[in-house]
PDB file of C-alpha atoms in Angstrom:
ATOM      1  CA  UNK A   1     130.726 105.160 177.253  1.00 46.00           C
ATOM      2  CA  UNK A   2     133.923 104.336 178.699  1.00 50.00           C
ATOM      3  CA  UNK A   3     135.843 101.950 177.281  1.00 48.00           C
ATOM      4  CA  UNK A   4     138.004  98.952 179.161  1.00 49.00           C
ATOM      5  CA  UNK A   5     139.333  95.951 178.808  1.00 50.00           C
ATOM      6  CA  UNK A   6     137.187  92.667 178.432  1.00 47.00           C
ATOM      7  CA  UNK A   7     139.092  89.327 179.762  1.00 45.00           C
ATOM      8  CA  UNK A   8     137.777  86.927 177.289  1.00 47.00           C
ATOM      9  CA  UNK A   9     139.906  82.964 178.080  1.00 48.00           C
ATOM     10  CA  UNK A  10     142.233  85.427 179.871  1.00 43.00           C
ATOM     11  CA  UNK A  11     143.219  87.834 177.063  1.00 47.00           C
ATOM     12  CA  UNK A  12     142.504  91.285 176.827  1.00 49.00           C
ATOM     13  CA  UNK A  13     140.225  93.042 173.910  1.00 48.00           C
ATOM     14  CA  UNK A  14     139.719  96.569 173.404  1.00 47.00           C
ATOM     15  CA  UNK A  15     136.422  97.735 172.854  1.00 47.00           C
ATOM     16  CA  UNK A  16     137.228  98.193 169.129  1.00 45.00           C
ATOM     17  CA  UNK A  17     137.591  96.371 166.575  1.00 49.00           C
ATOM     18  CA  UNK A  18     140.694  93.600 167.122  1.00 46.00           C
ATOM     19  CA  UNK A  19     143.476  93.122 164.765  1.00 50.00           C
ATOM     20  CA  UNK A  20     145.262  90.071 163.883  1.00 46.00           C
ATOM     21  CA  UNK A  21     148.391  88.610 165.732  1.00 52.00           C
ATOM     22  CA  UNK A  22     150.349  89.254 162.217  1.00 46.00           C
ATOM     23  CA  UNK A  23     149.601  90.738 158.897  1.00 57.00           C
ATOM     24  CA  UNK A  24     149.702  86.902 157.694  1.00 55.00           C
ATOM     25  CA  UNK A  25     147.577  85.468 159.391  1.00 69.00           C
ATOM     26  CA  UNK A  26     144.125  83.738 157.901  1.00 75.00           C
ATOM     27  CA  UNK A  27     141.852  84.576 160.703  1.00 80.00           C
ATOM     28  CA  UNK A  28     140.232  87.981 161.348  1.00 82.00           C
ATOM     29  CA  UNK A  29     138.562  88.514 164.718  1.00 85.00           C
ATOM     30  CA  UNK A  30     136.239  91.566 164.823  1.00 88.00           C
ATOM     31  CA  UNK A  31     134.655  92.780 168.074  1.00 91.00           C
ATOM     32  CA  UNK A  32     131.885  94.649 168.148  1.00 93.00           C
ATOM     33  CA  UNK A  33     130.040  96.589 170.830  1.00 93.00           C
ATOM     34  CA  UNK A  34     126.450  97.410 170.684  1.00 93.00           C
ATOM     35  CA  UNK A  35     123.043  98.545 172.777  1.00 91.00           C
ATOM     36  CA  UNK A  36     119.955  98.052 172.362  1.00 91.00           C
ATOM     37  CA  UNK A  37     117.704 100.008 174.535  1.00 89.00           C
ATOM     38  CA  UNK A  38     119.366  99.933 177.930  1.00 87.00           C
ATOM     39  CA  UNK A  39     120.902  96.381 176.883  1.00 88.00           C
ATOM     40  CA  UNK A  40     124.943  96.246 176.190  1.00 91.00           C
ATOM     41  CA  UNK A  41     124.901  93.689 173.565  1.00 92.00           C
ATOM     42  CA  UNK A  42     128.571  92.236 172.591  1.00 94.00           C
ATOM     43  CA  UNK A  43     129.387  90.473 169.324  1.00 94.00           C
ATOM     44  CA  UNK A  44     132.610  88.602 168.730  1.00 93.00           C
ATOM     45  CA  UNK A  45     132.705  86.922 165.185  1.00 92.00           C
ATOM     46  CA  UNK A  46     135.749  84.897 163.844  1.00 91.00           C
ATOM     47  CA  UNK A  47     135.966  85.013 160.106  1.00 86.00           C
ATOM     48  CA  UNK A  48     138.786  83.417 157.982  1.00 80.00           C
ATOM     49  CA  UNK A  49     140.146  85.341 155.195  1.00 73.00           C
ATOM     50  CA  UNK A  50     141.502  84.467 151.517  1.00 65.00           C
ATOM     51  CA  UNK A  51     144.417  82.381 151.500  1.00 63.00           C
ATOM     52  CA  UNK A  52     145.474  84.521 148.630  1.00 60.00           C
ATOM     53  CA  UNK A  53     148.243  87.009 149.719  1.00 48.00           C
ATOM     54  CA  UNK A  54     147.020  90.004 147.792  1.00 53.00           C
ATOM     55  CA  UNK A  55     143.587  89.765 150.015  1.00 55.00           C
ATOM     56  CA  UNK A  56     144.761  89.849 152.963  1.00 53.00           C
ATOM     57  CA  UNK A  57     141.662  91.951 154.247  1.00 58.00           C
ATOM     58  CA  UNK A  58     138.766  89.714 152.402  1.00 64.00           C
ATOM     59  CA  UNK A  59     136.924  86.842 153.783  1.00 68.00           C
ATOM     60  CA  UNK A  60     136.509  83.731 152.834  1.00 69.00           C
ATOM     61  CA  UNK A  61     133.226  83.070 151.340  1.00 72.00           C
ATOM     62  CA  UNK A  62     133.957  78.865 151.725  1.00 74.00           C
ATOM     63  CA  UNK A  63     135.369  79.011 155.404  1.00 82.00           C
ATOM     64  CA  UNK A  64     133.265  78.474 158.687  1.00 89.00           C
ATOM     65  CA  UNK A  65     132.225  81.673 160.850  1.00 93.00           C
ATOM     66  CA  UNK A  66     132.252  81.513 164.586  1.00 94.00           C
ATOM     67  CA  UNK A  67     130.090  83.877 166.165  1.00 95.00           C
ATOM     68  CA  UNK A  68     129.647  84.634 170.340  1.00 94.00           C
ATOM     69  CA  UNK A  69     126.603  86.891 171.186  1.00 93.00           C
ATOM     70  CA  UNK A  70     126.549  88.162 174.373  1.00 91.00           C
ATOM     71  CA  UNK A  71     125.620  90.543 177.267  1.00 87.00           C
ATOM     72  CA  UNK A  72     127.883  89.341 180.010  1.00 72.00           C
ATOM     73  CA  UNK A  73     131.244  90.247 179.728  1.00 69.00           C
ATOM     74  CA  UNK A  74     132.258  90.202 183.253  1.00 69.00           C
ATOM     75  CA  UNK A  75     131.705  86.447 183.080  1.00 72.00           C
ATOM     76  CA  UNK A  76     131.481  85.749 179.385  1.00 76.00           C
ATOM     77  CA  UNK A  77     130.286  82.316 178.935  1.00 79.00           C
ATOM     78  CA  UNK A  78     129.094  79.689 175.904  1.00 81.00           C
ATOM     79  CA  UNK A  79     125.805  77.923 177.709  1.00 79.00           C
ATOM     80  CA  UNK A  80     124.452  77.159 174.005  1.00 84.00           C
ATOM     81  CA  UNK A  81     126.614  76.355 171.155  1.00 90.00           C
ATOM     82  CA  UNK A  82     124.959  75.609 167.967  1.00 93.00           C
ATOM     83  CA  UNK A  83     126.874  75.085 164.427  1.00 94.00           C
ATOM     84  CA  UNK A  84     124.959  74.410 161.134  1.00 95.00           C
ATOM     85  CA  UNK A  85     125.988  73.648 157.057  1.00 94.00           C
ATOM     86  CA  UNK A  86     124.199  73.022 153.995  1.00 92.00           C
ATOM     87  CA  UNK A  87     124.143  69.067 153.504  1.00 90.00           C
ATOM     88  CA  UNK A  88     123.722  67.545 149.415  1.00 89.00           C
ATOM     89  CA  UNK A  89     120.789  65.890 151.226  1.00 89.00           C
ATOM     90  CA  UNK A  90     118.335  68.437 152.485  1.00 87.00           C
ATOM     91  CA  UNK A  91     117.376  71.977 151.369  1.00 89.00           C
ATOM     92  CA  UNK A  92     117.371  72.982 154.679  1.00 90.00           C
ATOM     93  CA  UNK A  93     120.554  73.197 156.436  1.00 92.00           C
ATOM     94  CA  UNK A  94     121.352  70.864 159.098  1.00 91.00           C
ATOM     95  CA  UNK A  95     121.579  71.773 162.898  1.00 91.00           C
ATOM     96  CA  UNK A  96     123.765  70.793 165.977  1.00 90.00           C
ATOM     97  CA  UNK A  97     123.574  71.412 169.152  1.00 90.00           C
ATOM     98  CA  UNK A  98     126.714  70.915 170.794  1.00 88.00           C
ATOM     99  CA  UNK A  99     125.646  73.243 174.223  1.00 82.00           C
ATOM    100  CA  UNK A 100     121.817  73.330 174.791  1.00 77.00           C
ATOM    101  CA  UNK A 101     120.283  75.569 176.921  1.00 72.00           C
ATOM    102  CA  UNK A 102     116.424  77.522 176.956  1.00 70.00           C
ATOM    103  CA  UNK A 103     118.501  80.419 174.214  1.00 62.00           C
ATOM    104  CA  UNK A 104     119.323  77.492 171.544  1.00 69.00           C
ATOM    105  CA  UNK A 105     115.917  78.235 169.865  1.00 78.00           C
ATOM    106  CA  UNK A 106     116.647  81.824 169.440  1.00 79.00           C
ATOM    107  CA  UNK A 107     120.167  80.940 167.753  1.00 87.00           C
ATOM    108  CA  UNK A 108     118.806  77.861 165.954  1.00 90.00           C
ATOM    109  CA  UNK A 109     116.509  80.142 163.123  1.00 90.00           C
ATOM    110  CA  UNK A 110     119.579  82.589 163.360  1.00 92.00           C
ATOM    111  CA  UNK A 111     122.065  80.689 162.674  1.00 94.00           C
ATOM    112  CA  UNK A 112     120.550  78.716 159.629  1.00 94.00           C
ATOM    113  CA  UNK A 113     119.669  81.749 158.036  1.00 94.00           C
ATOM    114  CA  UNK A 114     123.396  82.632 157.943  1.00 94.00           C
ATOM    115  CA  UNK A 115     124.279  79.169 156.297  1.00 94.00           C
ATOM    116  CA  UNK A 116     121.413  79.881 154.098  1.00 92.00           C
ATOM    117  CA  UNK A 117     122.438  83.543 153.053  1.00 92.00           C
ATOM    118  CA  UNK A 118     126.203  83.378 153.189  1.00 90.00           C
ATOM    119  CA  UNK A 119     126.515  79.474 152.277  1.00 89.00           C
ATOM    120  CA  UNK A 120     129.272  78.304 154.712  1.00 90.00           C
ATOM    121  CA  UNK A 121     129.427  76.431 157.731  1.00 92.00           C
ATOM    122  CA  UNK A 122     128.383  77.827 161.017  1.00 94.00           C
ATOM    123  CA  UNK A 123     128.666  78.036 165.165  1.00 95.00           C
ATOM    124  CA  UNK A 124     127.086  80.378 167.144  1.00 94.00           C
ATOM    125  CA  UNK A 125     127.324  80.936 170.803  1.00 93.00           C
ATOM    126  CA  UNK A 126     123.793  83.037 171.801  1.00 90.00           C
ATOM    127  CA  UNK A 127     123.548  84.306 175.073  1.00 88.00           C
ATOM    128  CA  UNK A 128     121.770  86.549 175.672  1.00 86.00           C
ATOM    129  CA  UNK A 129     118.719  85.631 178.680  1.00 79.00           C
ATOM    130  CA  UNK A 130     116.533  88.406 178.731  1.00 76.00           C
ATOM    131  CA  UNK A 131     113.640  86.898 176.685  1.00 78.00           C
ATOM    132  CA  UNK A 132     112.609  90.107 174.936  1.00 84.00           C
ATOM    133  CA  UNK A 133     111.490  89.588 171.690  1.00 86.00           C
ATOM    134  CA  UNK A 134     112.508  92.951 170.088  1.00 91.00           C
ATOM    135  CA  UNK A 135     115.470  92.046 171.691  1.00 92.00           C
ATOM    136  CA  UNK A 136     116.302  88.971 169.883  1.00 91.00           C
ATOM    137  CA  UNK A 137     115.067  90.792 166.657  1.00 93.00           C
ATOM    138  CA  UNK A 138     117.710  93.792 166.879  1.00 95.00           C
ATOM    139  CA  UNK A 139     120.166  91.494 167.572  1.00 94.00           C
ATOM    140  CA  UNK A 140     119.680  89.216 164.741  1.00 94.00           C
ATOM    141  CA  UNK A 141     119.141  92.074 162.238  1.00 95.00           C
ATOM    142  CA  UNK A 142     121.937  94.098 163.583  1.00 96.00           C
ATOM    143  CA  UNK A 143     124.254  90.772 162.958  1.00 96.00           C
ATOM    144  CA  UNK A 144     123.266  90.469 159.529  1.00 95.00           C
ATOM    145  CA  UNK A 145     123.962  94.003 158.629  1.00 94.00           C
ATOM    146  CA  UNK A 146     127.918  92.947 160.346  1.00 93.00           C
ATOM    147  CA  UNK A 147     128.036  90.071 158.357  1.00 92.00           C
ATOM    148  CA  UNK A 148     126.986  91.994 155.029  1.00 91.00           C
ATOM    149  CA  UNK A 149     129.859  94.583 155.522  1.00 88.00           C
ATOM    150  CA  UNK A 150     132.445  91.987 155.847  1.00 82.00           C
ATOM    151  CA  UNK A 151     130.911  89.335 152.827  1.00 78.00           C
ATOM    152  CA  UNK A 152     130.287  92.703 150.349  1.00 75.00           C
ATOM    153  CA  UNK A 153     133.716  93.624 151.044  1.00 65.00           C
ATOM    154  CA  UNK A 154     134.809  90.165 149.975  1.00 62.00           C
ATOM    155  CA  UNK A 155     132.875  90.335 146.158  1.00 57.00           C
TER     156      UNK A 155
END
């Protein structure tokens, strides 16, 4: 696969992974590039890391996650925009949509299963529109193993 650059608000990214502006800084954006059948899937997921100087690499368990899903890098867009957090009031976490479109639903179970499993606050950006189940289901599982690399590296 050959790799170029992705114009994403008018920056470049390299198909790998990105690395911070500065050693110091408390944000860690990782990009990752996936398929699924004949499908180019693209993740982008914002994590904070430990305030703590000696951790530079870990992430913050407490901190919110902003994740973008997509399949449309050309003209990468955020038509649904969800975020979610555990409230004192409700088992259940609670749900926003702050962009709706027909592809909230698929990021609304997502999304509180990653409050539910990680316990932080989160948005996700879903976009992908080919209504394939299987689809959905690799994405979502294929997220969650992401996630679990960069949480189990934070224990």
């Amino acid at each position: 696969m050959d790799t170029e650059p992705i114009s994403i608000l008018n920056q470049n990214i390299d198909e790998k992974v990105i690395q911070d502006d500065s050693e110091n800084s408390g944000l860690m954006i990782e990009k990752i590039v996936d398929s699924y059948e004949n499908v180019t899937i693209y993740f982008l997921i914002y994590l904070f890391k430990e305030q703590d100087s000696t951790k530079t690499n870990l992430v913050s368990k407490s901190a919110p996650i902003f994740i973008w899903i997509g399949e449309n890098v050309s003209a990468p867009s955020i038509d649904s925009l969800l975020v979610s957090m555990k409230t004192p009031m409700d088992n259940q976490p609670s749900l926003s949509e702050i962009f709706s479109s027909q592809l909230a639903s698929n990021a609304a179970t997502m999304i509180k299963r990653i409050v539910m499993k990680y316990n932080t606050q989160a948005f996700i950006s879903y976009n992908i529109s080919q209504d394939v189940p299987e689809l959905h289901l690799y994405v979502e599982k294929r997220l969650f193993q992401l996630l679990n690399q960069y949480y189990a590296a934070s224990k």
